[in-house]
Short mmCIF file of C-alpha atoms in Angstrom, two decimals:
data_model
loop_
_atom_site.label_atom_id
_atom_site.label_comp_id
_atom_site.label_asym_id
_atom_site.label_seq_id
_atom_site.Cartn_x
_atom_site.Cartn_y
_atom_site.Cartn_z
CA MET A 1 -52.99 43.53 -30.09
CA SER A 2 -50.56 43.93 -27.22
CA LEU A 3 -51.48 44.90 -23.66
CA ALA A 4 -50.11 48.41 -24.07
CA ASP A 5 -52.15 49.05 -27.21
CA TYR A 6 -55.28 47.72 -25.49
CA LEU A 7 -54.85 50.07 -22.50
CA ALA A 8 -54.07 53.05 -24.70
CA LYS A 9 -57.12 52.46 -26.85
CA ASN A 10 -59.71 51.94 -24.10
CA TYR A 11 -58.46 53.89 -21.10
CA LEU A 12 -55.88 56.52 -22.13
CA THR A 13 -57.63 58.48 -24.86
CA ALA A 14 -57.54 62.21 -23.97
CA ASP A 15 -60.35 64.43 -25.18
CA SER A 16 -59.55 67.93 -26.34
CA LYS A 17 -60.49 70.67 -23.91
CA PRO A 18 -63.79 72.28 -24.96
CA GLU A 19 -63.44 75.86 -25.96
CA LYS A 20 -65.52 78.41 -24.06
CA LYS A 21 -68.10 79.85 -26.33
CA SER A 22 -69.14 83.46 -25.91
CA LYS A 23 -72.78 83.96 -25.25
CA LYS A 24 -74.58 86.07 -27.80
CA ARG A 25 -76.75 88.78 -26.48
CA LYS A 26 -80.30 88.27 -27.45
CA THR A 27 -82.50 91.16 -28.45
CA LYS A 28 -85.10 92.14 -25.95
CA ASP A 29 -87.98 91.90 -28.34
CA GLY A 30 -86.95 88.49 -29.61
CA ALA A 31 -86.41 87.19 -26.06
CA GLN A 32 -89.85 88.21 -24.95
CA SER A 33 -91.88 87.24 -27.95
CA GLY A 34 -90.07 84.20 -29.42
CA LEU A 35 -91.77 84.87 -32.79
CA ILE A 36 -90.98 83.24 -36.13
CA ILE A 37 -90.92 85.57 -39.12
CA ALA A 38 -91.72 83.51 -42.16
CA ASP A 39 -92.48 84.36 -45.78
CA ASP A 40 -96.17 84.30 -46.60
CA ASP A 41 -95.46 82.87 -50.01
CA ALA A 42 -93.70 79.79 -48.56
CA SER A 43 -95.82 76.65 -48.74
CA GLY A 44 -94.74 73.24 -47.53
CA TRP A 45 -91.17 72.26 -46.67
CA VAL A 46 -88.44 74.77 -47.37
CA THR A 47 -84.91 73.51 -48.08
CA LYS A 48 -81.93 75.48 -47.03
CA SER A 49 -79.79 76.88 -49.86
CA LEU A 50 -76.29 75.59 -50.26
CA ASP A 51 -74.63 79.02 -50.59
CA GLY A 52 -75.64 80.02 -47.04
CA ASP A 53 -77.96 82.87 -48.11
CA ASP A 54 -80.88 82.76 -45.65
CA ASN A 55 -82.50 86.05 -46.63
CA ASP A 56 -85.48 84.34 -48.22
CA GLY A 57 -85.94 81.73 -45.45
CA PRO A 58 -87.74 82.09 -42.18
CA LEU A 59 -85.92 83.64 -39.28
CA HIS A 60 -85.93 81.64 -36.02
CA VAL A 61 -85.56 83.77 -32.94
CA GLY A 62 -84.64 81.88 -29.77
CA SER A 63 -86.47 82.63 -26.56
CA THR A 64 -85.76 81.81 -22.94
CA THR A 65 -88.29 81.42 -20.24
CA ALA A 66 -88.07 82.83 -16.77
CA GLU A 67 -87.93 79.32 -15.28
CA PHE A 68 -84.79 78.47 -17.32
CA ARG A 69 -83.12 81.74 -16.17
CA LYS A 70 -83.98 81.16 -12.53
CA THR A 71 -82.62 77.53 -12.25
CA LYS A 72 -79.20 77.22 -10.73
CA LYS A 73 -78.63 73.45 -11.43
CA ASN A 74 -76.29 72.51 -14.26
CA ASN A 75 -78.28 70.40 -16.73
CA TRP A 76 -75.24 69.50 -18.84
CA GLN A 77 -74.27 65.76 -18.77
CA THR A 78 -70.75 64.55 -19.26
CA ILE A 79 -70.45 61.72 -21.83
CA GLY A 80 -67.36 59.47 -21.76
CA ALA A 81 -64.33 59.77 -19.49
CA PRO A 82 -63.46 63.17 -18.12
CA ALA A 83 -60.73 65.05 -19.85
CA PRO A 84 -57.40 64.42 -18.06
CA SER A 85 -55.41 67.22 -16.62
CA SER A 86 -51.89 68.05 -17.62
CA ALA A 87 -50.40 65.76 -14.92
CA ASN A 88 -52.64 62.85 -15.95
CA GLN A 89 -51.80 63.43 -19.57
CA ALA A 90 -48.08 63.23 -18.82
CA ALA A 91 -48.55 60.01 -16.83
CA ALA A 92 -50.58 58.51 -19.65
CA ASP A 93 -47.91 59.38 -22.16
CA ALA A 94 -45.30 57.73 -19.96
CA ILE A 95 -47.37 54.53 -19.68
CA ILE A 96 -47.94 54.44 -23.42
CA ALA A 97 -44.23 54.88 -24.08
CA SER A 98 -43.26 52.10 -21.66
CA ALA A 99 -45.90 49.79 -23.13
CA ALA A 100 -44.67 50.47 -26.65
CA ALA A 101 -41.12 49.65 -25.53
CA ASP A 102 -42.26 46.39 -23.97
CA SER A 103 -44.12 45.50 -27.14
CA SER A 104 -41.07 46.12 -29.32
CA VAL A 105 -38.90 43.98 -27.02
CA HIS A 106 -41.46 41.19 -27.10
CA ASN A 107 -41.64 41.22 -30.90
CA ALA A 108 -37.86 41.16 -31.20
CA ALA A 109 -37.51 38.07 -28.94
CA ASP A 110 -37.10 34.60 -30.38
CA GLU A 111 -40.43 32.98 -31.31
CA ASP A 112 -39.19 29.55 -30.18
CA ASP A 113 -38.86 30.65 -26.55
CA ALA A 114 -41.78 29.34 -24.54
CA PRO A 115 -43.83 31.99 -22.73
CA VAL A 116 -43.63 32.22 -18.98
CA VAL A 117 -46.45 30.35 -17.24
CA ASP A 118 -47.53 31.55 -13.84
CA ASP A 119 -48.17 28.52 -11.62
CA THR A 120 -49.82 30.58 -8.88
CA ALA A 121 -52.75 31.65 -11.08
CA ARG A 122 -56.10 29.88 -10.97
CA THR A 123 -56.25 27.02 -13.45
CA MET A 124 -59.39 26.04 -15.38
CA GLU A 125 -60.42 22.50 -16.27
CA SER A 126 -58.87 22.73 -19.74
CA GLY A 127 -55.46 23.52 -18.21
CA ALA A 128 -55.40 27.22 -19.16
CA HIS A 129 -55.17 29.96 -16.53
CA ALA A 130 -58.02 32.33 -15.86
CA GLY A 131 -57.65 36.00 -16.60
CA LEU A 132 -56.26 38.18 -19.35
CA GLN A 133 -53.32 36.56 -21.18
CA SER A 134 -51.86 36.16 -24.62
CA ALA A 135 -52.50 33.35 -27.09
CA ASP A 136 -48.96 31.98 -26.71
CA GLN A 137 -49.43 31.61 -22.97
CA VAL A 138 -52.72 29.73 -23.45
CA ILE A 139 -51.11 27.37 -25.99
CA ALA A 140 -48.18 26.71 -23.65
CA GLN A 141 -50.54 25.94 -20.76
CA LEU A 142 -52.64 23.52 -22.82
CA LYS A 143 -49.50 21.78 -24.08
CA ARG A 144 -48.18 21.38 -20.56
CA LYS A 145 -51.51 19.88 -19.45
CA GLN A 146 -51.33 17.30 -22.27
CA GLU A 147 -47.74 16.37 -21.36
CA GLU A 148 -48.71 15.90 -17.70
CA GLU A 149 -51.62 13.62 -18.63
CA HIS A 150 -49.38 11.58 -20.95
CA LYS A 151 -46.79 11.11 -18.20
CA ARG A 152 -49.51 10.09 -15.75
CA LEU A 153 -50.83 7.44 -18.14
CA LEU A 154 -47.33 6.07 -18.70
CA ALA A 155 -46.74 5.92 -14.95
CA GLN A 156 -49.95 3.93 -14.41
CA GLY A 157 -48.86 1.20 -16.80
CA ALA A 158 -50.70 -0.87 -19.41
CA GLY A 159 -52.75 -2.72 -16.77
CA ASN A 160 -54.60 0.32 -15.49
CA SER A 161 -54.97 1.98 -18.90
CA GLY A 162 -56.73 -1.05 -20.39
CA GLN A 163 -54.22 -1.50 -23.19
CA GLY A 164 -53.88 -5.10 -24.33
CA LYS A 165 -56.99 -6.32 -22.53
CA GLU A 166 -59.64 -8.38 -24.27
CA THR A 167 -62.82 -6.67 -25.37
CA ILE A 168 -65.89 -7.40 -23.25
CA TYR A 169 -68.99 -8.25 -25.26
CA ARG A 170 -72.55 -8.14 -23.93
CA ASP A 171 -75.87 -9.41 -25.19
CA ALA A 172 -79.13 -7.47 -25.52
CA SER A 173 -79.95 -7.95 -21.82
CA GLY A 174 -76.55 -6.63 -20.70
CA ARG A 175 -75.03 -9.93 -19.57
CA ILE A 176 -71.35 -10.53 -20.33
CA ILE A 177 -70.71 -13.00 -23.15
CA ASN A 178 -67.91 -15.49 -22.52
CA ILE A 179 -65.94 -15.30 -25.75
CA ALA A 180 -63.80 -18.37 -24.99
CA MET A 181 -66.89 -20.49 -24.36
CA LYS A 182 -68.57 -19.21 -27.50
CA ARG A 183 -65.48 -20.01 -29.55
CA ALA A 184 -65.30 -23.51 -28.08
CA GLU A 185 -68.98 -24.09 -28.89
CA ALA A 186 -68.52 -22.82 -32.44
CA ARG A 187 -65.44 -25.06 -32.88
CA LYS A 188 -67.31 -28.10 -31.54
CA LYS A 189 -70.27 -27.40 -33.81
CA ALA A 190 -67.97 -27.14 -36.85
CA GLU A 191 -66.32 -30.46 -35.95
CA GLU A 192 -69.69 -32.15 -35.56
CA GLU A 193 -70.82 -30.85 -38.96
CA ALA A 194 -67.59 -32.06 -40.59
CA LEU A 195 -68.00 -35.49 -38.95
CA ALA A 196 -71.61 -35.71 -40.16
CA VAL A 197 -70.52 -34.92 -43.73
CA ALA A 198 -67.77 -37.54 -43.57
CA GLN A 199 -70.19 -40.15 -42.22
CA ALA A 200 -72.67 -39.34 -44.99
CA LEU A 201 -69.98 -39.87 -47.61
CA GLU A 202 -68.89 -43.08 -45.96
CA ALA A 203 -72.46 -44.37 -45.91
CA GLN A 204 -72.68 -43.93 -49.67
CA LYS A 205 -69.85 -46.41 -50.19
CA GLY A 206 -70.40 -50.13 -50.47
CA ASP A 207 -68.80 -52.94 -48.52
CA VAL A 208 -66.34 -53.64 -51.32
CA GLN A 209 -65.17 -50.02 -51.46
CA ARG A 210 -64.61 -49.96 -47.71
CA ALA A 211 -62.69 -53.23 -47.87
CA ASP A 212 -60.53 -51.90 -50.72
CA HIS A 213 -59.82 -48.75 -48.72
CA GLU A 214 -58.71 -50.75 -45.71
CA ARG A 215 -56.59 -53.00 -47.91
CA ARG A 216 -54.80 -50.03 -49.48
CA LYS A 217 -54.09 -48.59 -46.03
CA ALA A 218 -52.57 -51.90 -44.95
CA GLU A 219 -50.46 -52.05 -48.10
CA LEU A 220 -49.12 -48.56 -47.52
CA LYS A 221 -48.25 -49.46 -43.95
CA GLU A 222 -46.36 -52.58 -45.09
CA ALA A 223 -44.64 -50.69 -47.92
CA LYS A 224 -42.38 -49.00 -45.36
CA PHE A 225 -40.59 -52.31 -44.77
CA MET A 226 -40.47 -53.46 -48.42
CA THR A 227 -37.40 -53.25 -50.63
CA VAL A 228 -37.25 -50.99 -53.64
CA THR A 229 -36.81 -53.79 -56.19
CA ARG A 230 -39.02 -56.86 -56.52
CA TYR A 231 -37.89 -59.94 -58.44
CA ALA A 232 -39.68 -62.96 -59.89
CA ASP A 233 -38.98 -65.04 -56.83
CA ASP A 234 -40.77 -62.57 -54.52
CA ILE A 235 -43.08 -64.64 -52.34
CA ASP A 236 -45.64 -61.94 -51.59
CA MET A 237 -45.96 -60.95 -55.22
CA ASN A 238 -46.43 -64.57 -56.34
CA GLU A 239 -49.08 -65.20 -53.71
CA GLU A 240 -50.94 -62.10 -54.78
CA LEU A 241 -50.91 -63.16 -58.41
CA LYS A 242 -52.11 -66.67 -57.54
CA GLU A 243 -55.09 -65.39 -55.58
CA LYS A 244 -56.46 -63.44 -58.55
CA GLU A 245 -59.27 -65.16 -60.37
CA ARG A 246 -59.76 -64.87 -64.12
CA TRP A 247 -62.92 -66.11 -65.73
CA ASN A 248 -61.12 -67.15 -68.95
CA ASP A 249 -58.23 -68.91 -67.18
CA PRO A 250 -58.18 -72.54 -68.43
CA ALA A 251 -55.87 -73.67 -65.63
CA THR A 252 -58.30 -72.75 -62.92
CA LYS A 253 -59.68 -76.30 -62.75
CA PHE A 254 -56.24 -77.71 -62.05
CA LEU A 255 -55.86 -75.72 -58.88
CA THR A 256 -56.13 -77.91 -55.83
CA LYS A 257 -56.69 -75.02 -53.42
CA LYS A 258 -60.09 -73.48 -53.89
CA LYS A 259 -61.17 -70.17 -52.51
CA GLY A 260 -63.90 -70.19 -49.96
CA GLY A 261 -67.35 -69.33 -51.16
CA LYS A 262 -67.49 -66.02 -49.27
CA SER A 263 -67.54 -62.46 -50.49
CA VAL A 264 -65.27 -59.63 -49.41
CA SER A 265 -67.79 -58.64 -46.77
CA GLY A 266 -67.72 -62.18 -45.38
CA LYS A 267 -71.12 -63.31 -46.66
CA PRO A 268 -71.48 -66.66 -48.53
CA LEU A 269 -71.73 -66.71 -52.33
CA TYR A 270 -73.77 -68.67 -54.84
CA GLY A 271 -72.09 -71.93 -55.75
CA GLY A 272 -73.73 -72.63 -59.13
CA SER A 273 -73.26 -71.14 -62.61
CA PHE A 274 -74.50 -67.66 -63.47
CA MET A 275 -74.37 -65.13 -66.28
CA PRO A 276 -71.24 -62.99 -66.14
CA ASN A 277 -71.48 -59.21 -65.66
CA ARG A 278 -69.21 -56.24 -66.34
CA TYR A 279 -68.10 -55.85 -62.73
CA GLY A 280 -67.44 -59.50 -61.93
CA ILE A 281 -69.87 -59.57 -59.02
CA ARG A 282 -71.09 -63.03 -58.09
CA PRO A 283 -74.64 -63.53 -56.81
CA GLY A 284 -75.34 -64.27 -53.17
CA HIS A 285 -76.10 -67.69 -51.74
CA ARG A 286 -79.84 -66.93 -51.64
CA TRP A 287 -80.16 -66.46 -55.44
CA ASP A 288 -82.64 -68.86 -57.00
CA GLY A 289 -80.85 -69.00 -60.39
CA VAL A 290 -83.43 -66.93 -62.31
CA ASP A 291 -81.97 -64.04 -64.37
CA ARG A 292 -84.36 -61.10 -63.97
CA GLY A 293 -82.29 -58.58 -65.95
CA ASN A 294 -83.27 -56.81 -69.17
CA GLY A 295 -80.58 -58.55 -71.22
CA PHE A 296 -78.19 -55.59 -71.36
CA GLU A 297 -75.26 -57.54 -69.93
CA LYS A 298 -75.69 -60.26 -72.58
CA GLU A 299 -75.80 -57.69 -75.39
CA TRP A 300 -72.77 -55.90 -73.95
CA PHE A 301 -70.67 -59.06 -73.92
CA GLY A 302 -71.96 -59.99 -77.42
CA ALA A 303 -70.95 -56.63 -78.91
CA ARG A 304 -67.55 -56.89 -77.27
CA ASN A 305 -66.97 -60.40 -78.67
CA ARG A 306 -68.09 -59.35 -82.16
CA ARG A 307 -65.60 -56.48 -82.26
CA LYS A 308 -62.87 -58.85 -81.15
CA ASP A 309 -63.82 -61.43 -83.79
CA LEU A 310 -63.95 -58.83 -86.61
CA LYS A 311 -60.54 -57.55 -85.61
CA GLU A 312 -59.08 -61.06 -85.78
CA LEU A 313 -60.74 -61.77 -89.17
CA GLU A 314 -59.39 -58.55 -90.68
CA TYR A 315 -55.93 -59.45 -89.54
CA ALA A 316 -56.28 -62.96 -91.03
CA TRP A 317 -57.47 -61.59 -94.40
CA GLN A 318 -54.56 -59.23 -94.57
CA MET A 319 -52.14 -62.11 -94.00
CA ASP A 320 -53.79 -64.21 -96.77
CA GLU A 321 -53.41 -61.44 -99.33
#
């Protein structure tokens, strides 16, 4: 609803001039008595006929008192705005016509044109102006307020706006939690747990396994300076092959250089004879020479030798046939 329509509806409505009604002369008898002539046969409520014939109904005769005739004060009350005169009516018509013209011009204008915003008016907290205004003006004022706030934030920079800053964490008591310190403590705890696991695995290994691990590391370190091909006259390879001991080697007794009676861990070994085992582990120097096993190693070597003997006999029988 435009401003012109609003004014025309609420303030410029002209009431029709009331017509002067002629007063009916009352009969003298009816004025003095004020009687009601009703039918004796009528009982209860009587409805008025639709055809307007009131001959059968009661006749109401109005009466006036002397007090009502003597009063000189007008008891009539005017409801609504007073009826305008001819001059006021002409002015109202002129205002309505001009308002209608303004409304038509406003509707014909381009909708993309922003409404005019009055900077001198009182501004509310939301950015809109106080007072009567159209919806387009309110939207334009709110949009301008948002643009001004955006420009102000950009002018302040990222430092004042808090953008890019680290989040501050607090505990239940409200104290600030140092995130860097907490991360360092968590990292240190994880490293300690990993070190404990590695030490537990290392403790499960024996002395021989540790020595083999160190030996392989040394070999890999020396392999950087070795040639790709190795021939029969390679000194390192021959020395390595000579140091290997084989329990079934018949030429072992001809060797002039004997290995020291120490284990890989550096502890002395037993010098006498002993029952062989699957892993080739020699007893220590404190062994008294008594075999306290359950005989499994002896049975294992016996079964292995039997299979080997049967295989050789089968081959010999095949050759004889």
